[in-house]
């Protein structure tokens, strides 16, 4: 947790209402940090349906392995998350640590270990001493309550400078259901995965398969469309839990993602996911600007996505943004290196509303002063039109500042 | 040209002997920089065989397009290189500029425009006013001489902090032939291409096709094995010229890359290319450390190469190195995100001679103090053994420092 709060931090945090069927407690177990909470337990009093997406890393953390195994059961009673240690690349010790945590959580909540979900974030390669918090889970399960969302979001932070929460509502069968979500991010954030840690809970009654289908549909345009530094974590975990408690109020069960009664819910879920994903970018390590990369006119949506990521991950584009320099030549470079079809002489580029390049060269009407004005904003859109097809994609990122280097040159020690 | 010279700069520069058949002149045309040379003309008094490799960018610069067209002829009489402007993404104006330069060079040297080769480096998107130097090429061709290699290497610099030259000799038919080379680099340097600009000249008599075959064979393990910032330039150009003048001394013509008489030459060429490529890494923007990434035991050489690049391009690995932190957890992350086959529990990692991880977890005998000692050096080798096959690869890179962000946040303006 850095002492300097991101200039892009929200001015106020959303007040998250309790979710029927879900209770939360946090504790300070002293895993790595002093004087702060670092463990979060969420209890589902009755089994919640669960859906998840995990890192695509070939070296996933022990908790990711553990969750993947339990996800097949589709049912959750407890979620335990710790910060300060990722329990990644910890071999047999890592598996022993997840086993100890799951066993303690199952006993605390009164469920099977197959209904426990785990996530860990922090340093890679250090053995995680789960005894530090396994012993307090019993007490935490008793004192857990429904109104601790912001506390929970704080407990899972690492280099984040602010907690990330969001809430939405939707109507099912005329009944209002609620979706609450939290996320953590900051560094080791890259596309093609579920970003570091995010947990979303709803009281809607959605079957696990339907929940998974909606989650998978929306992850591409939300969490997988953000990148801080192109580095994919070993621990990325995004879990959605549906307690179903709203069924008691008349919001009937949803068993298929395509059910028209779930349309509003699915839209609210996508919206919530985008909100959390953008909050992660805005708290990217050292970030001073939020950047939206919009690619249109590409050969396909996939090509557009690759080109957008190539721009969003380019150190030269990101440092130019940090320097408030409308350096569109570097955008051309990043389009060119993406390896996707592009015709130089059909390319057009905008910073904000200012078209800086058209037909493969500098826009004759382009005003450097106007473009510089755009670059001074703290939210910048860079749009590239390839002029060769209908493929489009959008990626969110942040600038690359000296603070990123500072934070990451001195994170572990 | 930065005022702070890289701490990794060579203490002295190699003294490059003249190459029979090649003469050089430089001039200060005021393209962008004040008080320095920015144009280099190389004249081959008789047609030299030429081989080349260019950027894989889909948005190549006008000079790259121009060279690609002329390379088919396999014959060169003049090379014109300017710094300060890349003549990239300059549309019709860019083509007019290369045409004007080629026409002036052809007239100056007395050759066809098809025997002229061009390269430009500097800002992207600004029209290049070739009239600034086209008019002086005639005089430059007259005054050009054989001993201006270091001057030439200086004239092509942009954010480079030192000129990059190297020389080698080889024996063909008992006769000593010489190879001289120069390169420029600094930023926008990434694998899978010929890096920014490099020109190599020999007096050996090697036919163009044989020269191209040797060049293509060696480029993968030399220029394509370095990365500063993962950003591939629009202008990367590597050209090799063989004047053939040594044939007068008895070094007979080589018409096939496989000719056993060319074995020593090919080895000297590879060695020279590696020397220049490493000089580029050592002058990477903001670089304070040279880093060798060695991947062994991968499923294939291609997989090893991808994993090595994933490590070498990871901002988190590079900032850790800048911070002298033996943060092998980030190496695990970069292996995991590469997308190539890896078995976490078979992975071993070394920093220098210190094995920090083995069998998928921290090496029990690992001494943090010993690893920290390695990190203080200015040349660091990180070795990863995947333990699953025989594929291996080597990539050279540098650390990512605050100076990189500083240089690139304020380069164009």
mmCIF file of C-alpha atoms in Angstrom, chain A residues 56-62 65 88-93 95 123-127 187-190 229-234 285 310 313-317 319-320 322-330 332-345 347-349 357-362 366 368 400-413, chain B residues 56-62 65 88-93 95 123-127 187-190 229-234 285 310 313-317 319-320 322-330 332-345 347-349 357-362 366 368 400-413:
data_model
loop_
_atom_site.group_PDB
_atom_site.id
_atom_site.type_symbol
_atom_site.label_atom_id
_atom_site.label_comp_id
_atom_site.label_asym_id
_atom_site.label_seq_id
_atom_site.Cartn_x
_atom_site.Cartn_y
_atom_site.Cartn_z
ATOM 1 C CA UNK A 56 -3.739 -17.954 -18.306
ATOM 2 C CA UNK A 57 -0.243 -18.199 -16.800
ATOM 3 C CA UNK A 58 1.517 -21.536 -17.226
ATOM 4 C CA UNK A 59 2.884 -21.021 -13.707
ATOM 5 C CA UNK A 60 -0.328 -20.369 -11.763
ATOM 6 C CA UNK A 61 -0.375 -19.874 -8.011
ATOM 7 C CA UNK A 62 -1.457 -22.602 -5.595
ATOM 8 C CA UNK A 65 -4.992 -24.415 -8.870
ATOM 9 C CA UNK A 88 2.806 -18.700 -6.031
ATOM 10 C CA UNK A 89 5.805 -20.849 -7.025
ATOM 11 C CA UNK A 90 5.842 -22.324 -3.555
ATOM 12 C CA UNK A 91 5.722 -26.001 -4.569
ATOM 13 C CA UNK A 92 4.556 -28.584 -2.034
ATOM 14 C CA UNK A 93 4.541 -25.929 0.714
ATOM 15 C CA UNK A 95 -0.322 -26.858 -1.618
ATOM 16 C CA UNK A 123 5.166 -11.483 -3.317
ATOM 17 C CA UNK A 124 5.849 -14.575 -5.455
ATOM 18 C CA UNK A 125 8.044 -17.425 -4.238
ATOM 19 C CA UNK A 126 7.919 -16.909 -0.487
ATOM 20 C CA UNK A 127 6.186 -19.734 1.415
ATOM 21 C CA UNK A 187 0.828 -3.871 -11.145
ATOM 22 C CA UNK A 188 1.380 -7.125 -13.058
ATOM 23 C CA UNK A 189 -1.801 -6.292 -14.920
ATOM 24 C CA UNK A 190 -2.182 -7.379 -18.526
ATOM 25 C CA UNK A 229 2.216 -3.040 -17.745
ATOM 26 C CA UNK A 230 1.655 -6.028 -20.063
ATOM 27 C CA UNK A 231 2.757 -8.408 -17.305
ATOM 28 C CA UNK A 232 0.295 -11.229 -16.625
ATOM 29 C CA UNK A 233 0.141 -12.327 -13.016
ATOM 30 C CA UNK A 234 0.372 -15.882 -11.727
ATOM 31 C CA UNK A 285 1.362 1.726 -10.538
ATOM 32 C CA UNK A 310 0.103 -3.182 -29.027
ATOM 33 C CA UNK A 313 1.454 -1.863 -24.014
ATOM 34 C CA UNK A 314 4.044 0.197 -25.892
ATOM 35 C CA UNK A 315 6.499 1.771 -23.432
ATOM 36 C CA UNK A 316 7.148 4.556 -25.937
ATOM 37 C CA UNK A 317 3.463 5.430 -26.308
ATOM 38 C CA UNK A 319 5.972 7.453 -21.709
ATOM 39 C CA UNK A 320 4.887 10.001 -24.349
ATOM 40 C CA UNK A 322 3.246 10.672 -19.287
ATOM 41 C CA UNK A 323 5.179 13.531 -20.896
ATOM 42 C CA UNK A 324 1.902 15.014 -22.270
ATOM 43 C CA UNK A 325 3.388 14.711 -25.755
ATOM 44 C CA UNK A 326 0.921 14.063 -28.610
ATOM 45 C CA UNK A 327 3.524 11.800 -30.199
ATOM 46 C CA UNK A 328 1.358 10.053 -32.772
ATOM 47 C CA UNK A 329 4.456 8.737 -34.585
ATOM 48 C CA UNK A 330 4.783 6.248 -31.748
ATOM 49 C CA UNK A 332 2.051 4.491 -35.927
ATOM 50 C CA UNK A 333 5.019 2.454 -34.707
ATOM 51 C CA UNK A 334 2.789 0.423 -32.366
ATOM 52 C CA UNK A 335 0.233 -0.212 -35.132
ATOM 53 C CA UNK A 336 3.056 -1.348 -37.404
ATOM 54 C CA UNK A 337 4.588 -3.758 -34.927
ATOM 55 C CA UNK A 338 1.293 -5.454 -34.035
ATOM 56 C CA UNK A 339 1.696 -7.801 -36.974
ATOM 57 C CA UNK A 340 -1.916 -7.346 -38.087
ATOM 58 C CA UNK A 341 -2.975 -6.114 -41.516
ATOM 59 C CA UNK A 342 -2.597 -2.348 -41.828
ATOM 60 C CA UNK A 343 -2.248 -0.042 -44.803
ATOM 61 C CA UNK A 344 -0.037 2.831 -43.872
ATOM 62 C CA UNK A 345 -1.657 5.193 -46.352
ATOM 63 C CA UNK A 347 -4.395 5.171 -41.365
ATOM 64 C CA UNK A 348 -5.971 8.010 -39.375
ATOM 65 C CA UNK A 349 -5.246 8.890 -35.736
ATOM 66 C CA UNK A 357 -2.903 12.021 -38.926
ATOM 67 C CA UNK A 358 -4.896 11.010 -41.992
ATOM 68 C CA UNK A 359 -4.184 9.062 -45.209
ATOM 69 C CA UNK A 360 -0.806 7.929 -43.947
ATOM 70 C CA UNK A 361 0.625 11.310 -43.032
ATOM 71 C CA UNK A 362 0.234 14.245 -40.701
ATOM 72 C CA UNK A 366 -3.583 19.508 -37.384
ATOM 73 C CA UNK A 368 -0.104 20.985 -32.242
ATOM 74 C CA UNK A 400 4.163 4.926 -17.785
ATOM 75 C CA UNK A 401 5.816 7.273 -15.306
ATOM 76 C CA UNK A 402 9.007 7.383 -13.299
ATOM 77 C CA UNK A 403 6.893 6.407 -10.303
ATOM 78 C CA UNK A 404 6.215 2.996 -11.938
ATOM 79 C CA UNK A 405 9.947 2.366 -12.134
ATOM 80 C CA UNK A 406 10.410 3.605 -8.583
ATOM 81 C CA UNK A 407 7.626 1.416 -7.168
ATOM 82 C CA UNK A 408 8.851 -1.676 -8.985
ATOM 83 C CA UNK A 409 12.542 -1.169 -8.469
ATOM 84 C CA UNK A 410 11.897 -1.337 -4.764
ATOM 85 C CA UNK A 411 8.804 -3.473 -4.190
ATOM 86 C CA UNK A 412 10.094 -6.740 -2.785
ATOM 87 C CA UNK A 413 12.889 -5.475 -0.588
ATOM 88 C CA UNK B 56 8.784 -6.320 -39.974
ATOM 89 C CA UNK B 57 6.576 -3.293 -39.258
ATOM 90 C CA UNK B 58 3.390 -3.036 -41.305
ATOM 91 C CA UNK B 59 3.992 0.730 -41.404
ATOM 92 C CA UNK B 60 7.581 0.865 -42.706
ATOM 93 C CA UNK B 61 9.351 4.122 -43.457
ATOM 94 C CA UNK B 62 9.786 5.447 -46.986
ATOM 95 C CA UNK B 65 10.297 0.696 -48.927
ATOM 96 C CA UNK B 88 8.262 7.502 -41.771
ATOM 97 C CA UNK B 89 4.502 7.975 -42.108
ATOM 98 C CA UNK B 90 5.119 10.872 -44.460
ATOM 99 C CA UNK B 91 2.985 9.659 -47.381
ATOM 100 C CA UNK B 92 3.596 11.064 -50.860
ATOM 101 C CA UNK B 93 6.028 13.637 -49.417
ATOM 102 C CA UNK B 95 8.376 9.117 -51.446
ATOM 103 C CA UNK B 123 11.146 11.576 -35.443
ATOM 104 C CA UNK B 124 8.225 9.842 -37.163
ATOM 105 C CA UNK B 125 5.587 11.774 -39.131
ATOM 106 C CA UNK B 126 7.462 15.000 -39.901
ATOM 107 C CA UNK B 127 8.135 15.541 -43.612
ATOM 108 C CA UNK B 187 15.131 3.236 -28.201
ATOM 109 C CA UNK B 188 12.326 1.617 -30.185
ATOM 110 C CA UNK B 189 14.458 -1.505 -30.174
ATOM 111 C CA UNK B 190 12.773 -4.918 -30.152
ATOM 112 C CA UNK B 229 11.849 -1.737 -24.888
ATOM 113 C CA UNK B 230 9.876 -4.253 -26.997
ATOM 114 C CA UNK B 231 8.955 -1.498 -29.456
ATOM 115 C CA UNK B 232 9.725 -2.335 -33.094
ATOM 116 C CA UNK B 233 10.739 0.641 -35.195
ATOM 117 C CA UNK B 234 9.282 1.596 -38.561
ATOM 118 C CA UNK B 285 17.776 4.443 -23.320
ATOM 119 C CA UNK B 310 8.873 -12.570 -22.441
ATOM 120 C CA UNK B 313 10.494 -7.461 -22.266
ATOM 121 C CA UNK B 314 8.774 -7.652 -18.889
ATOM 122 C CA UNK B 315 8.655 -4.192 -17.297
ATOM 123 C CA UNK B 316 8.527 -5.816 -13.870
ATOM 124 C CA UNK B 317 11.662 -7.914 -14.461
ATOM 125 C CA UNK B 319 12.575 -2.537 -13.111
ATOM 126 C CA UNK B 320 13.626 -5.164 -10.547
ATOM 127 C CA UNK B 322 17.252 -1.545 -12.165
ATOM 128 C CA UNK B 323 16.536 -1.767 -8.430
ATOM 129 C CA UNK B 324 19.237 -4.477 -8.025
ATOM 130 C CA UNK B 325 16.555 -6.776 -6.634
ATOM 131 C CA UNK B 326 17.000 -10.517 -7.310
ATOM 132 C CA UNK B 327 13.230 -10.777 -7.742
ATOM 133 C CA UNK B 328 12.987 -14.206 -9.323
ATOM 134 C CA UNK B 329 9.224 -14.328 -8.677
ATOM 135 C CA UNK B 330 8.865 -11.896 -11.566
ATOM 136 C CA UNK B 332 8.433 -16.998 -12.915
ATOM 137 C CA UNK B 333 5.618 -14.618 -13.875
ATOM 138 C CA UNK B 334 7.268 -13.855 -17.230
ATOM 139 C CA UNK B 335 7.811 -17.571 -17.946
ATOM 140 C CA UNK B 336 4.167 -18.210 -17.118
ATOM 141 C CA UNK B 337 2.784 -15.486 -19.361
ATOM 142 C CA UNK B 338 4.842 -16.478 -22.408
ATOM 143 C CA UNK B 339 2.183 -19.012 -23.373
ATOM 144 C CA UNK B 340 4.748 -21.723 -24.077
ATOM 145 C CA UNK B 341 4.789 -25.118 -22.402
ATOM 146 C CA UNK B 342 6.244 -24.925 -18.894
ATOM 147 C CA UNK B 343 5.923 -27.152 -15.867
ATOM 148 C CA UNK B 344 6.032 -25.047 -12.766
ATOM 149 C CA UNK B 345 7.440 -27.816 -10.615
ATOM 150 C CA UNK B 347 11.544 -24.859 -13.239
ATOM 151 C CA UNK B 348 14.970 -23.705 -12.019
ATOM 152 C CA UNK B 349 16.301 -20.141 -12.083
ATOM 153 C CA UNK B 357 14.766 -21.493 -7.468
ATOM 154 C CA UNK B 358 14.571 -25.206 -8.190
ATOM 155 C CA UNK B 359 11.775 -27.782 -8.612
ATOM 156 C CA UNK B 360 9.118 -25.085 -8.636
ATOM 157 C CA UNK B 361 10.049 -23.350 -5.421
ATOM 158 C CA UNK B 362 12.754 -21.302 -3.739
ATOM 159 C CA UNK B 366 19.631 -19.937 -1.722
ATOM 160 C CA UNK B 368 19.760 -13.659 -0.613
ATOM 161 C CA UNK B 400 14.297 -0.219 -17.211
ATOM 162 C CA UNK B 401 15.191 2.903 -15.280
ATOM 163 C CA UNK B 402 13.585 6.240 -14.506
ATOM 164 C CA UNK B 403 15.928 7.716 -17.118
ATOM 165 C CA UNK B 404 14.100 5.710 -19.847
ATOM 166 C CA UNK B 405 10.826 7.350 -18.839
ATOM 167 C CA UNK B 406 12.504 10.734 -18.663
ATOM 168 C CA UNK B 407 14.128 10.417 -22.092
ATOM 169 C CA UNK B 408 10.922 9.239 -23.739
ATOM 170 C CA UNK B 409 8.547 11.580 -21.975
ATOM 171 C CA UNK B 410 10.409 14.446 -23.553
ATOM 172 C CA UNK B 411 11.972 13.271 -26.820
ATOM 173 C CA UNK B 412 9.909 14.880 -29.554
ATOM 174 C CA UNK B 413 9.205 18.263 -27.999
#
